[in-house]
mmCIF file of N, CA, C and O in Angstrom:
data_model
loop_
_atom_site.group_PDB
_atom_site.id
_atom_site.type_symbol
_atom_site.label_atom_id
_atom_site.label_comp_id
_atom_site.label_asym_id
_atom_site.label_seq_id
_atom_site.Cartn_x
_atom_site.Cartn_y
_atom_site.Cartn_z
ATOM 1 N N UNK G 1 8.597 3.662 17.121
ATOM 2 C CA UNK G 1 7.291 4.214 17.423
ATOM 3 C C UNK G 1 6.493 3.290 18.336
ATOM 4 O O UNK G 1 5.520 3.734 18.908
ATOM 5 N N UNK G 2 6.872 2.053 18.397
ATOM 6 C CA UNK G 2 6.183 1.120 19.274
ATOM 7 C C UNK G 2 4.832 0.663 18.763
ATOM 8 O O UNK G 2 4.032 0.126 19.534
ATOM 9 N N UNK G 3 4.550 0.851 17.511
ATOM 10 C CA UNK G 3 3.265 0.436 16.941
ATOM 11 C C UNK G 3 3.305 -1.058 16.679
ATOM 12 O O UNK G 3 4.232 -1.570 16.078
ATOM 13 N N UNK G 4 2.257 -1.754 17.145
ATOM 14 C CA UNK G 4 2.235 -3.209 17.040
ATOM 15 C C UNK G 4 1.053 -3.754 16.252
ATOM 16 O O UNK G 4 0.920 -4.956 16.111
ATOM 17 N N UNK G 5 0.204 -2.877 15.751
ATOM 18 C CA UNK G 5 -0.954 -3.387 15.008
ATOM 19 C C UNK G 5 -1.117 -2.631 13.685
ATOM 20 O O UNK G 5 -0.743 -1.463 13.564
ATOM 21 N N UNK G 6 -1.685 -3.325 12.720
ATOM 22 C CA UNK G 6 -1.959 -2.729 11.416
ATOM 23 C C UNK G 6 -2.926 -1.561 11.578
ATOM 24 O O UNK G 6 -2.756 -0.507 10.970
ATOM 25 N N UNK G 7 -3.923 -1.733 12.423
ATOM 26 C CA UNK G 7 -4.927 -0.688 12.641
ATOM 27 C C UNK G 7 -4.279 0.598 13.160
ATOM 28 O O UNK G 7 -4.571 1.688 12.674
ATOM 29 N N UNK G 8 -3.388 0.478 14.116
ATOM 30 C CA UNK G 8 -2.726 1.664 14.655
ATOM 31 C C UNK G 8 -1.815 2.310 13.609
ATOM 32 O O UNK G 8 -1.766 3.530 13.485
ATOM 33 N N UNK G 9 -1.105 1.501 12.823
ATOM 34 C CA UNK G 9 -0.255 2.059 11.770
ATOM 35 C C UNK G 9 -1.109 2.800 10.748
ATOM 36 O O UNK G 9 -0.747 3.890 10.294
ATOM 37 N N UNK G 10 -2.261 2.227 10.405
ATOM 38 C CA UNK G 10 -3.170 2.904 9.481
ATOM 39 C C UNK G 10 -3.607 4.257 10.046
ATOM 40 O O UNK G 10 -3.676 5.252 9.316
ATOM 41 N N UNK G 11 -3.892 4.307 11.335
ATOM 42 C CA UNK G 11 -4.295 5.568 11.975
ATOM 43 C C UNK G 11 -3.174 6.599 11.928
ATOM 44 O O UNK G 11 -3.410 7.766 11.626
ATOM 45 N N UNK G 12 -1.962 6.172 12.236
ATOM 46 C CA UNK G 12 -0.817 7.080 12.215
ATOM 47 C C UNK G 12 -0.591 7.611 10.800
ATOM 48 O O UNK G 12 -0.377 8.812 10.595
ATOM 49 N N UNK G 13 -0.652 6.730 9.811
ATOM 50 C CA UNK G 13 -0.479 7.158 8.419
ATOM 51 C C UNK G 13 -1.595 8.117 8.007
ATOM 52 O O UNK G 13 -1.345 9.112 7.324
ATOM 53 N N UNK G 14 -2.828 7.829 8.413
ATOM 54 C CA UNK G 14 -3.960 8.683 8.043
ATOM 55 C C UNK G 14 -3.830 10.071 8.668
ATOM 56 O O UNK G 14 -4.073 11.078 8.002
ATOM 57 N N UNK G 15 -3.431 10.137 9.943
ATOM 58 C CA UNK G 15 -3.229 11.442 10.576
ATOM 59 C C UNK G 15 -2.155 12.237 9.837
ATOM 60 O O UNK G 15 -2.289 13.444 9.620
ATOM 61 N N UNK G 16 -1.086 11.544 9.441
ATOM 62 C CA UNK G 16 -0.029 12.207 8.679
ATOM 63 C C UNK G 16 -0.532 12.712 7.338
ATOM 64 O O UNK G 16 -0.154 13.800 6.891
ATOM 65 N N UNK G 17 -1.393 11.940 6.690
ATOM 66 C CA UNK G 17 -1.946 12.350 5.402
ATOM 67 C C UNK G 17 -2.820 13.593 5.553
ATOM 68 O O UNK G 17 -2.720 14.534 4.763
ATOM 69 N N UNK G 18 -3.656 13.626 6.578
ATOM 70 C CA UNK G 18 -4.487 14.807 6.813
ATOM 71 C C UNK G 18 -3.616 16.037 7.085
ATOM 72 O O UNK G 18 -3.852 17.113 6.548
ATOM 73 N N UNK G 19 -2.593 15.875 7.925
ATOM 74 C CA UNK G 19 -1.687 16.972 8.256
ATOM 75 C C UNK G 19 -0.978 17.478 6.999
ATOM 76 O O UNK G 19 -0.901 18.687 6.754
ATOM 77 N N UNK G 20 -0.493 16.553 6.189
ATOM 78 C CA UNK G 20 0.223 16.922 4.970
ATOM 79 C C UNK G 20 -0.713 17.575 3.955
ATOM 80 O O UNK G 20 -0.324 18.533 3.272
ATOM 81 N N UNK G 21 -1.940 17.098 3.866
ATOM 82 C CA UNK G 21 -2.911 17.708 2.951
ATOM 83 C C UNK G 21 -3.174 19.154 3.350
ATOM 84 O O UNK G 21 -3.176 20.050 2.493
ATOM 85 N N UNK G 22 -3.374 19.403 4.633
ATOM 86 C CA UNK G 22 -3.587 20.767 5.108
ATOM 87 C C UNK G 22 -2.376 21.645 4.795
ATOM 88 O O UNK G 22 -2.516 22.774 4.331
ATOM 89 N N UNK G 23 -1.186 21.115 5.037
ATOM 90 C CA UNK G 23 0.040 21.850 4.741
ATOM 91 C C UNK G 23 0.115 22.165 3.248
ATOM 92 O O UNK G 23 0.409 23.301 2.863
ATOM 93 N N UNK G 24 -0.153 21.167 2.401
ATOM 94 C CA UNK G 24 -0.045 21.343 0.957
ATOM 95 C C UNK G 24 -1.057 22.368 0.453
ATOM 96 O O UNK G 24 -0.734 23.191 -0.409
ATOM 97 N N UNK G 25 -2.269 22.324 0.969
ATOM 98 C CA UNK G 25 -3.294 23.275 0.534
ATOM 99 C C UNK G 25 -2.899 24.708 0.869
ATOM 100 O O UNK G 25 -3.257 25.638 0.143
ATOM 101 N N UNK G 26 -2.157 24.898 1.944
ATOM 102 C CA UNK G 26 -1.687 26.232 2.304
ATOM 103 C C UNK G 26 -0.374 26.610 1.653
ATOM 104 O O UNK G 26 0.049 27.769 1.723
ATOM 105 N N UNK G 27 0.281 25.662 1.016
ATOM 106 C CA UNK G 27 1.614 25.901 0.471
ATOM 107 C C UNK G 27 1.674 26.031 -1.040
ATOM 108 O O UNK G 27 2.638 26.583 -1.567
ATOM 109 N N UNK G 28 0.688 25.505 -1.740
ATOM 110 C CA UNK G 28 0.717 25.504 -3.200
ATOM 111 C C UNK G 28 -0.478 26.268 -3.754
ATOM 112 O O UNK G 28 -1.589 26.130 -3.245
ATOM 113 N N UNK G 29 -0.242 27.021 -4.788
ATOM 114 C CA UNK G 29 -1.326 27.723 -5.487
ATOM 115 C C UNK G 29 -1.994 26.764 -6.472
ATOM 116 O O UNK G 29 -1.386 25.787 -6.902
ATOM 117 N N UNK G 30 -3.208 27.098 -6.856
ATOM 118 C CA UNK G 30 -3.945 26.259 -7.807
ATOM 119 C C UNK G 30 -3.203 26.142 -9.135
ATOM 120 O O UNK G 30 -3.315 25.137 -9.822
ATOM 121 N N UNK G 31 -2.416 27.132 -9.467
ATOM 122 C CA UNK G 31 -1.695 27.118 -10.739
ATOM 123 C C UNK G 31 -0.362 26.368 -10.668
ATOM 124 O O UNK G 31 0.309 26.214 -11.688
ATOM 125 N N UNK G 32 -0.004 25.873 -9.480
ATOM 126 C CA UNK G 32 1.281 25.191 -9.331
ATOM 127 C C UNK G 32 1.331 23.938 -10.211
ATOM 128 O O UNK G 32 0.380 23.163 -10.253
ATOM 129 N N UNK G 33 2.421 23.756 -10.905
ATOM 130 C CA UNK G 33 2.625 22.573 -11.739
ATOM 131 C C UNK G 33 3.492 21.585 -10.950
ATOM 132 O O UNK G 33 4.690 21.798 -10.799
ATOM 133 N N UNK G 34 2.867 20.546 -10.416
ATOM 134 C CA UNK G 34 3.579 19.591 -9.568
ATOM 135 C C UNK G 34 4.579 18.779 -10.381
ATOM 136 O O UNK G 34 4.288 18.326 -11.484
ATOM 137 N N UNK G 35 5.728 18.592 -9.788
ATOM 138 C CA UNK G 35 6.801 17.806 -10.392
ATOM 139 C C UNK G 35 7.035 16.557 -9.556
ATOM 140 O O UNK G 35 6.493 16.422 -8.451
ATOM 141 N N UNK G 36 7.871 15.670 -10.052
ATOM 142 C CA UNK G 36 8.244 14.490 -9.277
ATOM 143 C C UNK G 36 8.906 14.910 -7.969
ATOM 144 O O UNK G 36 8.694 14.288 -6.922
ATOM 145 N N UNK G 37 9.676 15.985 -7.994
ATOM 146 C CA UNK G 37 10.314 16.484 -6.772
ATOM 147 C C UNK G 37 9.273 16.916 -5.752
ATOM 148 O O UNK G 37 9.406 16.631 -4.558
ATOM 149 N N UNK G 38 8.210 17.595 -6.209
ATOM 150 C CA UNK G 38 7.128 17.990 -5.301
ATOM 151 C C UNK G 38 6.460 16.775 -4.676
ATOM 152 O O UNK G 38 6.173 16.757 -3.478
ATOM 153 N N UNK G 39 6.187 15.774 -5.487
ATOM 154 C CA UNK G 39 5.515 14.577 -4.973
ATOM 155 C C UNK G 39 6.412 13.870 -3.968
ATOM 156 O O UNK G 39 5.943 13.401 -2.925
ATOM 157 N N UNK G 40 7.703 13.808 -4.244
ATOM 158 C CA UNK G 40 8.637 13.207 -3.283
ATOM 159 C C UNK G 40 8.624 13.992 -1.973
ATOM 160 O O UNK G 40 8.661 13.404 -0.888
ATOM 161 N N UNK G 41 8.560 15.324 -2.053
ATOM 162 C CA UNK G 41 8.508 16.141 -0.842
ATOM 163 C C UNK G 41 7.218 15.881 -0.073
ATOM 164 O O UNK G 41 7.222 15.774 1.153
ATOM 165 N N UNK G 42 6.094 15.791 -0.785
ATOM 166 C CA UNK G 42 4.824 15.488 -0.122
ATOM 167 C C UNK G 42 4.880 14.122 0.560
ATOM 168 O O UNK G 42 4.395 13.961 1.687
ATOM 169 N N UNK G 43 5.470 13.152 -0.110
ATOM 170 C CA UNK G 43 5.612 11.815 0.463
ATOM 171 C C UNK G 43 6.466 11.869 1.720
ATOM 172 O O UNK G 43 6.155 11.231 2.738
ATOM 173 N N UNK G 44 7.536 12.655 1.682
ATOM 174 C CA UNK G 44 8.404 12.818 2.850
ATOM 175 C C UNK G 44 7.666 13.515 3.987
ATOM 176 O O UNK G 44 7.758 13.094 5.145
ATOM 177 N N UNK G 45 6.923 14.564 3.667
ATOM 178 C CA UNK G 45 6.133 15.263 4.691
ATOM 179 C C UNK G 45 5.136 14.317 5.349
ATOM 180 O O UNK G 45 4.939 14.335 6.560
ATOM 181 N N UNK G 46 4.491 13.493 4.518
ATOM 182 C CA UNK G 46 3.459 12.579 4.992
ATOM 183 C C UNK G 46 4.039 11.458 5.847
ATOM 184 O O UNK G 46 3.582 11.203 6.966
ATOM 185 N N UNK G 47 5.040 10.767 5.348
ATOM 186 C CA UNK G 47 5.501 9.537 5.994
ATOM 187 C C UNK G 47 6.897 9.612 6.592
ATOM 188 O O UNK G 47 7.390 8.629 7.135
ATOM 189 N N UNK G 48 7.535 10.777 6.515
ATOM 190 C CA UNK G 48 8.914 10.908 6.982
ATOM 191 C C UNK G 48 9.118 10.609 8.462
ATOM 192 O O UNK G 48 10.178 10.137 8.851
ATOM 193 N N UNK G 49 8.124 10.870 9.280
ATOM 194 C CA UNK G 49 8.241 10.574 10.702
ATOM 195 C C UNK G 49 7.999 9.114 11.033
ATOM 196 O O UNK G 49 8.184 8.702 12.185
ATOM 197 N N UNK G 50 7.611 8.338 10.032
ATOM 198 C CA UNK G 50 7.279 6.930 10.238
ATOM 199 C C UNK G 50 8.310 6.016 9.586
ATOM 200 O O UNK G 50 8.783 5.066 10.205
ATOM 201 N N UNK G 51 8.621 6.314 8.322
ATOM 202 C CA UNK G 51 9.496 5.439 7.539
ATOM 203 C C UNK G 51 10.750 6.201 7.097
ATOM 204 O O UNK G 51 10.642 7.298 6.544
ATOM 205 N N UNK G 52 11.907 5.605 7.279
ATOM 206 C CA UNK G 52 13.167 6.254 6.903
ATOM 207 C C UNK G 52 13.283 6.451 5.394
ATOM 208 O O UNK G 52 14.003 7.327 4.937
ATOM 209 N N UNK G 53 12.561 5.674 4.613
ATOM 210 C CA UNK G 53 12.659 5.735 3.157
ATOM 211 C C UNK G 53 11.650 6.686 2.522
ATOM 212 O O UNK G 53 11.612 6.835 1.303
ATOM 213 N N UNK G 54 10.848 7.360 3.322
ATOM 214 C CA UNK G 54 9.827 8.260 2.765
ATOM 215 C C UNK G 54 10.468 9.323 1.878
ATOM 216 O O UNK G 54 11.500 9.887 2.206
ATOM 217 N N UNK G 55 9.853 9.570 0.739
ATOM 218 C CA UNK G 55 10.335 10.567 -0.195
ATOM 219 C C UNK G 55 11.442 10.083 -1.117
ATOM 220 O O UNK G 55 11.903 10.830 -1.966
ATOM 221 N N UNK G 56 11.832 8.843 -0.979
ATOM 222 C CA UNK G 56 12.895 8.274 -1.816
ATOM 223 C C UNK G 56 12.280 7.350 -2.866
ATOM 224 O O UNK G 56 11.206 6.795 -2.671
ATOM 225 N N UNK G 57 12.990 7.176 -3.961
ATOM 226 C CA UNK G 57 12.555 6.207 -4.957
ATOM 227 C C UNK G 57 12.821 4.803 -4.436
ATOM 228 O O UNK G 57 13.896 4.524 -3.906
ATOM 229 N N UNK G 58 11.832 3.936 -4.568
ATOM 230 C CA UNK G 58 12.000 2.547 -4.145
ATOM 231 C C UNK G 58 12.944 1.803 -5.068
ATOM 232 O O UNK G 58 12.998 2.067 -6.263
ATOM 233 N N UNK G 59 13.631 0.832 -4.499
ATOM 234 C CA UNK G 59 14.523 -0.030 -5.260
ATOM 235 C C UNK G 59 13.969 -1.450 -5.369
ATOM 236 O O UNK G 59 14.534 -2.287 -6.061
ATOM 237 N N UNK G 60 12.874 -1.730 -4.647
ATOM 238 C CA UNK G 60 12.252 -3.060 -4.653
ATOM 239 C C UNK G 60 10.743 -2.896 -4.808
ATOM 240 O O UNK G 60 10.177 -1.864 -4.459
ATOM 241 N N UNK G 61 10.089 -3.914 -5.341
ATOM 242 C CA UNK G 61 8.632 -3.915 -5.425
ATOM 243 C C UNK G 61 8.056 -4.172 -4.041
ATOM 244 O O UNK G 61 8.637 -4.912 -3.242
ATOM 245 N N UNK G 62 6.903 -3.554 -3.758
ATOM 246 C CA UNK G 62 6.283 -3.675 -2.440
ATOM 247 C C UNK G 62 4.775 -3.847 -2.574
ATOM 248 O O UNK G 62 4.183 -3.417 -3.561
ATOM 249 N N UNK G 63 4.192 -4.427 -1.523
ATOM 250 C CA UNK G 63 2.741 -4.502 -1.433
ATOM 251 C C UNK G 63 2.357 -4.324 0.024
ATOM 252 O O UNK G 63 3.182 -4.454 0.927
ATOM 253 N N UNK G 64 1.080 -4.007 0.243
ATOM 254 C CA UNK G 64 0.556 -3.855 1.600
ATOM 255 C C UNK G 64 -0.884 -4.330 1.590
ATOM 256 O O UNK G 64 -1.692 -3.840 0.802
ATOM 257 N N UNK G 65 -1.183 -5.288 2.451
ATOM 258 C CA UNK G 65 -2.539 -5.799 2.539
ATOM 259 C C UNK G 65 -3.055 -6.364 1.232
ATOM 260 O O UNK G 65 -4.225 -6.230 0.915
ATOM 261 N N UNK G 66 -2.172 -6.969 0.446
ATOM 262 C CA UNK G 66 -2.563 -7.547 -0.823
ATOM 263 C C UNK G 66 -2.586 -6.561 -1.983
ATOM 264 O O UNK G 66 -2.846 -6.936 -3.123
ATOM 265 N N UNK G 67 -2.326 -5.262 -1.710
ATOM 266 C CA UNK G 67 -2.292 -4.237 -2.749
ATOM 267 C C UNK G 67 -0.855 -4.052 -3.201
ATOM 268 O O UNK G 67 0.010 -3.711 -2.409
ATOM 269 N N UNK G 68 -0.584 -4.267 -4.488
ATOM 270 C CA UNK G 68 0.758 -4.101 -5.049
ATOM 271 C C UNK G 68 0.937 -2.653 -5.474
ATOM 272 O O UNK G 68 0.152 -2.133 -6.259
ATOM 273 N N UNK G 69 1.955 -1.998 -4.929
ATOM 274 C CA UNK G 69 2.277 -0.627 -5.331
ATOM 275 C C UNK G 69 2.874 -0.641 -6.729
ATOM 276 O O UNK G 69 3.261 -1.692 -7.238
ATOM 277 N N UNK G 70 2.959 0.524 -7.354
ATOM 278 C CA UNK G 70 3.525 0.617 -8.697
ATOM 279 C C UNK G 70 4.877 -0.081 -8.738
ATOM 280 O O UNK G 70 5.706 0.094 -7.845
ATOM 281 N N UNK G 71 5.080 -0.878 -9.757
ATOM 282 C CA UNK G 71 6.310 -1.658 -9.886
ATOM 283 C C UNK G 71 7.507 -0.755 -10.127
ATOM 284 O O UNK G 71 7.409 0.264 -10.807
ATOM 285 N N UNK G 72 8.633 -1.118 -9.548
ATOM 286 C CA UNK G 72 9.885 -0.404 -9.777
ATOM 287 C C UNK G 72 10.329 -0.688 -11.208
ATOM 288 O O UNK G 72 10.282 -1.813 -11.675
ATOM 289 N N UNK G 73 10.744 0.349 -11.898
ATOM 290 C CA UNK G 73 11.215 0.184 -13.269
ATOM 291 C C UNK G 73 12.099 1.381 -13.616
ATOM 292 O O UNK G 73 12.144 2.356 -12.887
ATOM 293 N N UNK G 74 12.762 1.296 -14.730
ATOM 294 C CA UNK G 74 13.592 2.406 -15.194
ATOM 295 C C UNK G 74 12.708 3.630 -15.387
ATOM 296 O O UNK G 74 11.545 3.520 -15.748
ATOM 297 N N UNK G 75 13.253 4.800 -15.125
ATOM 298 C CA UNK G 75 12.476 6.031 -15.272
ATOM 299 C C UNK G 75 11.438 6.168 -14.181
ATOM 300 O O UNK G 75 10.283 6.438 -14.451
ATOM 301 N N UNK G 76 11.838 5.990 -12.931
ATOM 302 C CA UNK G 76 10.891 6.002 -11.822
ATOM 303 C C UNK G 76 10.082 7.281 -11.715
ATOM 304 O O UNK G 76 8.989 7.270 -11.167
ATOM 305 N N UNK G 77 10.601 8.368 -12.256
ATOM 306 C CA UNK G 77 9.866 9.624 -12.171
ATOM 307 C C UNK G 77 8.460 9.501 -12.743
ATOM 308 O O UNK G 77 7.538 10.129 -12.271
ATOM 309 N N UNK G 78 8.285 8.658 -13.745
ATOM 310 C CA UNK G 78 6.958 8.547 -14.356
ATOM 311 C C UNK G 78 5.955 7.893 -13.406
ATOM 312 O O UNK G 78 4.757 8.054 -13.575
ATOM 313 N N UNK G 79 6.418 7.158 -12.382
ATOM 314 C CA UNK G 79 5.507 6.615 -11.383
ATOM 315 C C UNK G 79 4.825 7.727 -10.592
ATOM 316 O O UNK G 79 3.754 7.543 -10.046
ATOM 317 N N UNK G 80 5.471 8.890 -10.521
ATOM 318 C CA UNK G 80 4.935 9.988 -9.737
ATOM 319 C C UNK G 80 3.948 10.857 -10.519
ATOM 320 O O UNK G 80 3.197 11.614 -9.928
ATOM 321 N N UNK G 81 3.927 10.773 -11.825
ATOM 322 C CA UNK G 81 3.044 11.635 -12.607
ATOM 323 C C UNK G 81 1.571 11.448 -12.259
ATOM 324 O O UNK G 81 0.854 12.443 -12.089
ATOM 325 N N UNK G 82 1.051 10.223 -12.113
ATOM 326 C CA UNK G 82 -0.365 10.104 -11.713
ATOM 327 C C UNK G 82 -0.640 10.770 -10.366
ATOM 328 O O UNK G 82 -1.683 11.417 -10.193
ATOM 329 N N UNK G 83 0.295 10.666 -9.420
ATOM 330 C CA UNK G 83 0.117 11.302 -8.121
ATOM 331 C C UNK G 83 0.188 12.825 -8.273
ATOM 332 O O UNK G 83 -0.567 13.555 -7.642
ATOM 333 N N UNK G 84 1.071 13.300 -9.124
ATOM 334 C CA UNK G 84 1.172 14.744 -9.360
ATOM 335 C C UNK G 84 -0.140 15.278 -9.925
ATOM 336 O O UNK G 84 -0.601 16.354 -9.535
ATOM 337 N N UNK G 85 -0.762 14.527 -10.841
ATOM 338 C CA UNK G 85 -2.064 14.943 -11.391
ATOM 339 C C UNK G 85 -3.114 15.018 -10.290
ATOM 340 O O UNK G 85 -3.918 15.951 -10.251
ATOM 341 N N UNK G 86 -3.106 14.050 -9.383
ATOM 342 C CA UNK G 86 -4.058 14.059 -8.273
ATOM 343 C C UNK G 86 -3.855 15.299 -7.412
ATOM 344 O O UNK G 86 -4.820 15.994 -7.077
ATOM 345 N N UNK G 87 -2.623 15.620 -7.049
ATOM 346 C CA UNK G 87 -2.365 16.803 -6.229
ATOM 347 C C UNK G 87 -2.772 18.077 -6.954
ATOM 348 O O UNK G 87 -3.323 18.989 -6.350
ATOM 349 N N UNK G 88 -2.518 18.134 -8.255
ATOM 350 C CA UNK G 88 -2.941 19.309 -9.025
ATOM 351 C C UNK G 88 -4.457 19.472 -8.942
ATOM 352 O O UNK G 88 -4.967 20.575 -8.778
ATOM 353 N N UNK G 89 -5.201 18.362 -9.048
ATOM 354 C CA UNK G 89 -6.660 18.456 -9.006
ATOM 355 C C UNK G 89 -7.152 18.851 -7.612
ATOM 356 O O UNK G 89 -8.117 19.587 -7.490
ATOM 357 N N UNK G 90 -6.468 18.402 -6.560
ATOM 358 C CA UNK G 90 -6.858 18.786 -5.186
ATOM 359 C C UNK G 90 -6.647 20.276 -4.987
ATOM 360 O O UNK G 90 -7.527 20.991 -4.499
ATOM 361 N N UNK G 91 -5.472 20.764 -5.377
ATOM 362 C CA UNK G 91 -5.163 22.177 -5.178
ATOM 363 C C UNK G 91 -6.086 23.064 -6.000
ATOM 364 O O UNK G 91 -6.508 24.125 -5.544
ATOM 365 N N UNK G 92 -6.445 22.638 -7.196
ATOM 366 C CA UNK G 92 -7.310 23.451 -8.047
ATOM 367 C C UNK G 92 -8.784 23.341 -7.649
ATOM 368 O O UNK G 92 -9.612 24.075 -8.153
ATOM 369 N N UNK G 93 -9.118 22.388 -6.767
ATOM 370 C CA UNK G 93 -10.512 22.213 -6.355
ATOM 371 C C UNK G 93 -11.309 21.316 -7.273
ATOM 372 O O UNK G 93 -12.515 21.213 -7.128
ATOM 373 N N UNK G 94 -10.642 20.633 -8.201
ATOM 374 C CA UNK G 94 -11.335 19.773 -9.161
ATOM 375 C C UNK G 94 -11.421 18.320 -8.702
ATOM 376 O O UNK G 94 -11.980 17.498 -9.416
ATOM 377 N N UNK G 95 -10.879 17.986 -7.538
ATOM 378 C CA UNK G 95 -10.861 16.598 -7.073
ATOM 379 C C UNK G 95 -12.268 16.125 -6.770
ATOM 380 O O UNK G 95 -13.136 16.895 -6.377
ATOM 381 N N UNK G 96 -12.473 14.846 -6.965
ATOM 382 C CA UNK G 96 -13.772 14.225 -6.710
ATOM 383 C C UNK G 96 -13.931 14.008 -5.220
ATOM 384 O O UNK G 96 -13.066 13.618 -4.530
#
């Protein structure tokens, strides 16, 4: 992609997030029960054009800008449940 700055990468990721949010709002009903598979698909839609690992379960712990992402552990599907709850609240219109 030729991106050389954190600021530009943040912009690219943010544009992808907006695009994916619009797609998701048109693709899921408020009654949809999000699964780990759905969250993986959303992650792939969002970051798939940027990172080859988008939508996959991580095998290593990661951080960005001093923020530690959820630690890798057995039963990785449970890492996606908080994100699934967030998507459910967005689709239902209950998000803050």
